[in-house]
Coordinates of C-alpha atoms in Angstrom, one line a residue:
M954 CA 0.0 37.0 0.2
S955 CA -2.7 38.0 -3.0
E956 CA -4.1 40.3 -2.9
S957 CA -8.1 39.0 -3.1
A958 CA -7.7 35.4 -3.7
V959 CA -8.6 33.6 -7.1
Q960 CA -9.0 30.0 -8.4
I961 CA -7.0 29.2 -11.2
I962 CA -9.3 26.0 -12.9
A963 CA -7.7 24.4 -16.3
H964 CA -9.7 21.3 -18.3
G965 CA -8.6 19.2 -20.6
S966 CA -7.2 15.7 -21.7
R967 CA -5.8 13.7 -19.3
D968 CA -1.8 13.8 -20.4
A969 CA -2.5 17.1 -20.6
T970 CA -3.5 17.9 -17.5
E971 CA -0.7 15.8 -16.1
A972 CA 1.6 17.0 -18.1
R973 CA 1.0 20.9 -16.9
V974 CA 1.2 19.7 -13.2
A975 CA 4.5 17.7 -13.5
A976 CA 6.2 21.1 -15.4
W977 CA 4.7 23.4 -12.2
D978 CA 6.0 20.4 -10.1
A979 CA 9.3 20.9 -11.3
D980 CA 9.4 24.6 -11.3
P981 CA 10.6 25.7 -8.0
L982 CA 8.5 29.2 -7.3
L983 CA 5.7 27.0 -7.4
E984 CA 6.7 24.7 -4.5
G985 CA 3.8 25.7 -2.3
V986 CA 1.3 25.7 -4.6
T987 CA -1.8 23.8 -4.1
Y988 CA -3.4 22.4 -6.2
S989 CA -5.7 19.4 -7.6
I990 CA -6.0 17.7 -10.9
L991 CA -9.4 15.2 -11.1
E992 CA -11.5 13.3 -13.8
E993 CA -14.5 15.6 -14.7
D994 CA -16.1 14.1 -16.9
E995 CA -15.4 10.3 -18.1
D996 CA -17.1 9.5 -20.6
R997 CA -15.4 12.5 -22.7
G998 CA -12.1 12.1 -20.7
I999 CA -12.0 15.6 -19.7
W1000 CA -10.1 16.2 -16.8
R1001 CA -9.4 19.2 -14.5
I1002 CA -7.1 21.7 -12.6
D1003 CA -7.7 24.1 -9.7
A1004 CA -5.2 25.3 -8.1
F1005 CA -4.4 27.9 -5.4
P1006 CA -2.0 30.7 -5.8
T1007 CA -1.2 32.9 -2.4
T1008 CA 0.9 34.7 -4.2
D1009 CA 0.8 37.6 -6.3
A1010 CA 4.0 35.8 -7.8
E1011 CA 2.2 32.6 -8.1
V1012 CA -0.8 33.9 -9.8
E1013 CA 1.5 35.9 -12.6
R1014 CA 3.3 32.1 -12.6
L1015 CA 0.7 30.0 -13.2
V1016 CA -0.8 32.2 -15.5
T1017 CA 1.9 32.2 -17.7
S1018 CA 2.4 28.8 -18.4
L1019 CA -0.7 28.0 -18.8
K1020 CA -1.8 30.7 -21.5
G1021 CA 0.9 29.0 -23.8
D1022 CA -0.8 25.6 -23.2
T1023 CA -2.9 25.1 -26.3
A1024 CA -4.2 21.8 -25.1
L1025 CA -5.9 22.9 -22.3
S1026 CA -9.0 25.8 -21.8
T1027 CA -8.0 28.1 -18.3
T1028 CA -10.2 30.3 -16.5
V1029 CA -9.3 32.5 -13.4
E1030 CA -11.9 32.7 -10.9
D1031 CA -11.8 35.0 -7.8
L1032 CA -12.9 33.7 -5.0
A1033 CA -14.9 36.0 -2.0
D1034 CA -14.6 36.4 1.1
A1035 CA -15.1 33.1 2.6
D1036 CA -13.6 30.4 4.9
W1037 CA -13.0 28.2 1.9
L1038 CA -11.5 25.8 3.7
A1039 CA -14.4 24.8 6.2
M1040 CA -16.7 25.4 3.8
S1041 CA -14.7 22.2 2.1
L1042 CA -14.6 20.8 4.1
S1043 CA -17.7 19.9 5.7
G1044 CA -18.9 18.8 2.4
L1045 CA -16.1 16.1 2.1
P1046 CA -17.5 12.5 2.7
P1047 CA -15.1 9.5 4.9
V1048 CA -12.3 7.9 3.5
R1049 CA -12.3 4.2 3.8
A1050 CA -8.8 2.4 3.1
G1051 CA -8.6 -0.7 4.2
R1052 CA -8.7 -0.9 8.3
F1053 CA -8.9 2.7 8.2
F1054 CA -11.4 5.2 8.5
V1055 CA -10.7 8.6 8.3
Y1056 CA -13.7 11.2 8.6
G1057 CA -14.1 14.5 10.7
A1058 CA -16.2 16.1 13.6
H1059 CA -18.8 16.5 11.2
D1060 CA -18.8 12.4 10.5
Q1061 CA -18.8 11.4 13.9
G1062 CA -22.1 9.7 13.4
R1063 CA -20.9 8.0 11.0
V1064 CA -17.9 5.9 12.5
P1065 CA -18.1 2.2 11.8
Q1066 CA -17.4 0.0 15.2
N1067 CA -14.7 -2.7 12.8
T1068 CA -12.4 0.3 11.9
V1069 CA -9.0 1.7 12.8
N1070 CA -11.3 4.9 13.0
L1071 CA -8.8 7.8 12.7
K1072 CA -10.5 11.9 13.0
I1073 CA -8.3 14.3 11.5
D1074 CA -8.9 18.6 11.7
A1075 CA -7.2 19.8 8.9
G1076 CA -7.0 23.1 10.3
A1077 CA -4.3 25.1 8.4
A1078 CA -2.5 22.0 7.9
F1079 CA -2.3 20.4 4.6
G1080 CA -3.9 16.8 4.6
T1081 CA -7.3 15.8 5.7
G1082 CA -6.2 12.3 4.4
H1083 CA -9.3 12.2 1.6
H1084 CA -6.6 13.3 -1.2
G1085 CA -5.4 10.3 -3.3
T1086 CA -1.5 10.3 -2.4
T1087 CA -2.7 9.8 1.3
V1088 CA -5.2 6.4 -0.1
G1089 CA -2.9 5.5 -1.5
C1090 CA -0.1 5.6 1.5
L1091 CA -3.6 4.3 4.1
M1092 CA -3.4 0.9 1.7
A1093 CA -0.2 0.5 1.4
F1094 CA 0.7 0.7 4.8
D1095 CA -2.9 -1.6 5.5
D1096 CA -0.9 -4.7 2.9
L1097 CA 2.2 -4.8 4.2
L1098 CA 0.4 -4.4 8.1
K1099 CA -0.9 -8.2 7.7
R1100 CA 2.3 -9.8 7.0
E1101 CA 4.5 -7.5 9.5
R1102 CA 4.3 -4.9 12.6
F1103 CA 6.6 -1.7 12.2
E1104 CA 8.0 -0.6 15.8
R1105 CA 9.6 2.5 15.1
V1106 CA 8.0 4.7 12.5
L1107 CA 8.5 8.2 10.9
D1108 CA 5.7 10.7 8.6
V1109 CA 8.4 12.9 6.7
G1110 CA 5.6 15.5 6.0
A1111 CA 4.2 15.1 7.9
G1112 CA 0.7 17.9 7.2
T1113 CA -1.7 16.6 9.4
G1114 CA -0.6 13.6 11.0
V1115 CA -3.0 11.3 9.3
L1116 CA -0.1 8.1 8.9
A1117 CA 1.8 8.7 11.8
I1118 CA -0.7 8.5 13.6
A1119 CA -2.5 5.6 11.7
A1120 CA 0.5 4.2 12.8
A1121 CA 0.5 4.6 16.1
K1122 CA -3.4 3.5 16.4
T1123 CA -1.7 -0.1 15.4
G1124 CA 0.9 -1.1 17.8
S1125 CA 3.9 1.2 16.9
R1126 CA 6.2 1.8 19.2
V1127 CA 7.4 4.8 18.1
A1128 CA 5.3 7.5 16.0
V1129 CA 7.1 10.5 14.4
G1130 CA 6.0 13.4 12.2
T1131 CA 8.2 15.8 10.6
D1132 CA 7.3 19.2 8.6
I1133 CA 9.3 21.6 7.9
D1134 CA 6.1 23.6 8.5
A1135 CA 5.0 24.9 12.4
P1136 CA 1.3 25.1 12.1
S1137 CA 1.5 21.6 10.2
V1138 CA 3.6 20.2 13.5
R1139 CA 1.1 22.1 15.8
I1140 CA -2.1 21.0 14.3
A1141 CA -0.8 17.0 13.8
N1142 CA -0.2 17.1 17.5
E1143 CA -3.6 18.2 18.2
N1144 CA -4.9 15.6 16.3
A1145 CA -2.7 13.0 18.0
A1146 CA -3.9 14.0 21.0
L1147 CA -7.6 14.2 19.6
N1148 CA -7.0 10.8 18.7
Q1149 CA -5.5 9.3 21.9
A1150 CA -2.5 8.2 20.1
K1151 CA 1.0 8.2 20.8
A1152 CA 2.7 9.6 17.8
S1153 CA 4.9 13.4 17.9
F1154 CA 5.3 16.0 15.6
V1155 CA 8.7 18.3 15.7
H1156 CA 9.6 21.1 13.4
A1157 CA 12.1 19.5 11.5
S1158 CA 13.7 21.2 7.9
G1159 CA 15.5 17.7 6.5
L1160 CA 16.0 14.1 8.5
S1161 CA 19.2 15.3 9.7
D1162 CA 17.8 16.9 12.1
R1163 CA 18.5 15.7 16.3
K1164 CA 15.2 15.6 16.9
V1165 CA 14.2 12.6 13.8
R1166 CA 17.7 10.9 13.9
R1167 CA 17.1 10.5 17.6
H1168 CA 14.7 7.8 17.1
G1169 CA 16.0 6.0 14.3
P1170 CA 16.4 3.7 12.3
Y1171 CA 12.8 3.4 11.4
D1172 CA 11.4 0.0 10.2
L1173 CA 9.2 2.4 7.8
V1174 CA 9.4 6.2 6.8
F1175 CA 6.0 7.4 4.8
A1176 CA 7.4 10.6 3.1
N1177 CA 3.8 11.7 1.4
I1178 CA 5.0 14.8 -0.5
L1179 CA 6.0 15.7 -3.9
A1180 CA 7.8 13.3 -7.0
P1181 CA 11.0 16.7 -6.9
P1182 CA 11.7 15.7 -3.1
L1183 CA 10.9 12.0 -2.9
V1184 CA 14.2 12.2 -5.3
A1185 CA 16.5 14.8 -3.4
L1186 CA 16.2 12.9 -0.3
A1187 CA 16.5 9.3 -1.5
Q1188 CA 19.7 8.9 0.3
D1189 CA 18.6 11.0 3.6
I1190 CA 15.5 8.3 3.5
K1191 CA 17.8 5.2 3.2
E1192 CA 19.8 6.2 6.0
A1193 CA 16.9 6.8 8.0
L1194 CA 15.8 3.5 7.4
Q1195 CA 17.0 0.1 8.8
L1196 CA 18.3 -2.9 6.5
E1197 CA 15.0 -4.1 5.1
G1198 CA 13.1 -1.4 6.2
V1199 CA 10.3 -0.1 3.9
A1200 CA 9.5 3.4 2.9
I1201 CA 6.1 4.4 1.0
L1202 CA 6.6 7.1 -1.2
S1203 CA 3.7 10.0 -2.4
G1204 CA 2.4 12.2 -3.6
L1205 CA 3.6 11.6 -7.3
L1206 CA 2.3 11.7 -10.2
R1207 CA 1.9 8.5 -12.2
T1208 CA 3.7 9.9 -15.3
Q1209 CA 6.4 10.5 -11.9
E1210 CA 6.4 6.6 -10.9
R1211 CA 9.5 5.8 -13.1
R1212 CA 11.6 9.0 -12.0
V1213 CA 11.1 8.9 -8.3
T1214 CA 11.2 4.7 -8.5
A1215 CA 14.6 4.5 -10.4
A1216 CA 16.3 6.9 -7.3
Y1217 CA 16.0 4.2 -5.5
L1218 CA 16.3 1.7 -7.2
S1219 CA 19.7 2.3 -7.6
R1220 CA 20.5 2.8 -3.8
G1221 CA 19.4 -0.8 -3.1
F1222 CA 15.9 -0.7 -2.8
V1223 CA 13.1 -2.9 -4.5
L1224 CA 9.9 -2.1 -5.4
E1225 CA 7.3 -4.2 -4.1
R1226 CA 4.0 -3.2 -4.8
R1227 CA 2.1 0.2 -6.5
I1228 CA -1.5 2.0 -5.7
R1229 CA -2.7 3.9 -8.7
R1230 CA -5.6 6.3 -7.3
D1231 CA -6.9 8.7 -9.6
A1232 CA -3.6 10.1 -11.1
W1233 CA -1.7 9.7 -8.1
S1234 CA 0.9 6.5 -7.2
A1235 CA 1.5 5.3 -4.2
L1236 CA 5.5 2.7 -3.7
V1237 CA 6.1 0.7 -1.3
L1238 CA 10.1 -0.2 -1.6
R1239 CA 12.0 -2.0 0.9
R1240 CA 15.8 -1.4 1.6
K1241 CA 17.9 -4.3 1.0
G1242 CA 21.9 -2.6 0.8

């Protein structure tokens, strides 16, 4: 861990900020860094990156990459000793994505009666349901549910488990999530119990893990991770799906759509839909071959 917690903030145009985070996504030394990208000033076309490195090596790598980027203005701020996760979650509004309503404990009294309600406690895991990538996945899933049902669902990189829990609460008989982070698996299982959802989460490093394969082939695979692992897992996701099965992929920027889509089209998938939210994309692909 870094000796002191820092937040790295960069401002610039949309093209400049997206290019910078795309470079971070391609850097294996930064694969564990948490960051967000959003439009801060629509009138002036100003976008903002907030990065939260957890080691001194990550701080140095990020700062070095930004020093040479004249298109961005950068500041590094020390974070006081506080429970920033709890503080940030307390200010997050609930999210509506089609039939799904994602909320935290602080919004218990604002839950509608006619929605599929998902109460999510992030704890130390990634994925409150507020991020554009998760919302895109839920919107894509909501649209698919208008026409078909999915008996067996796999959520790759489940984080807090929101996507597998959404599947379990809309009729999926099998809803399995995997994550390489053991605390995330624990938190996801706690969230499943909190929502009285028949979803289970396992600690697994890949789709070939026995705990994952024994429930397949799947009708639907969620993979809300990052663009490089989405490309690397294209063949594994194909093999995890039955013919005519659907993959909902996210965690990628709009600028990364072509690269990710190409990896799946070359393996017999057909692109059915893309959903864009802020700078992020979600892709719906169906296995045809």
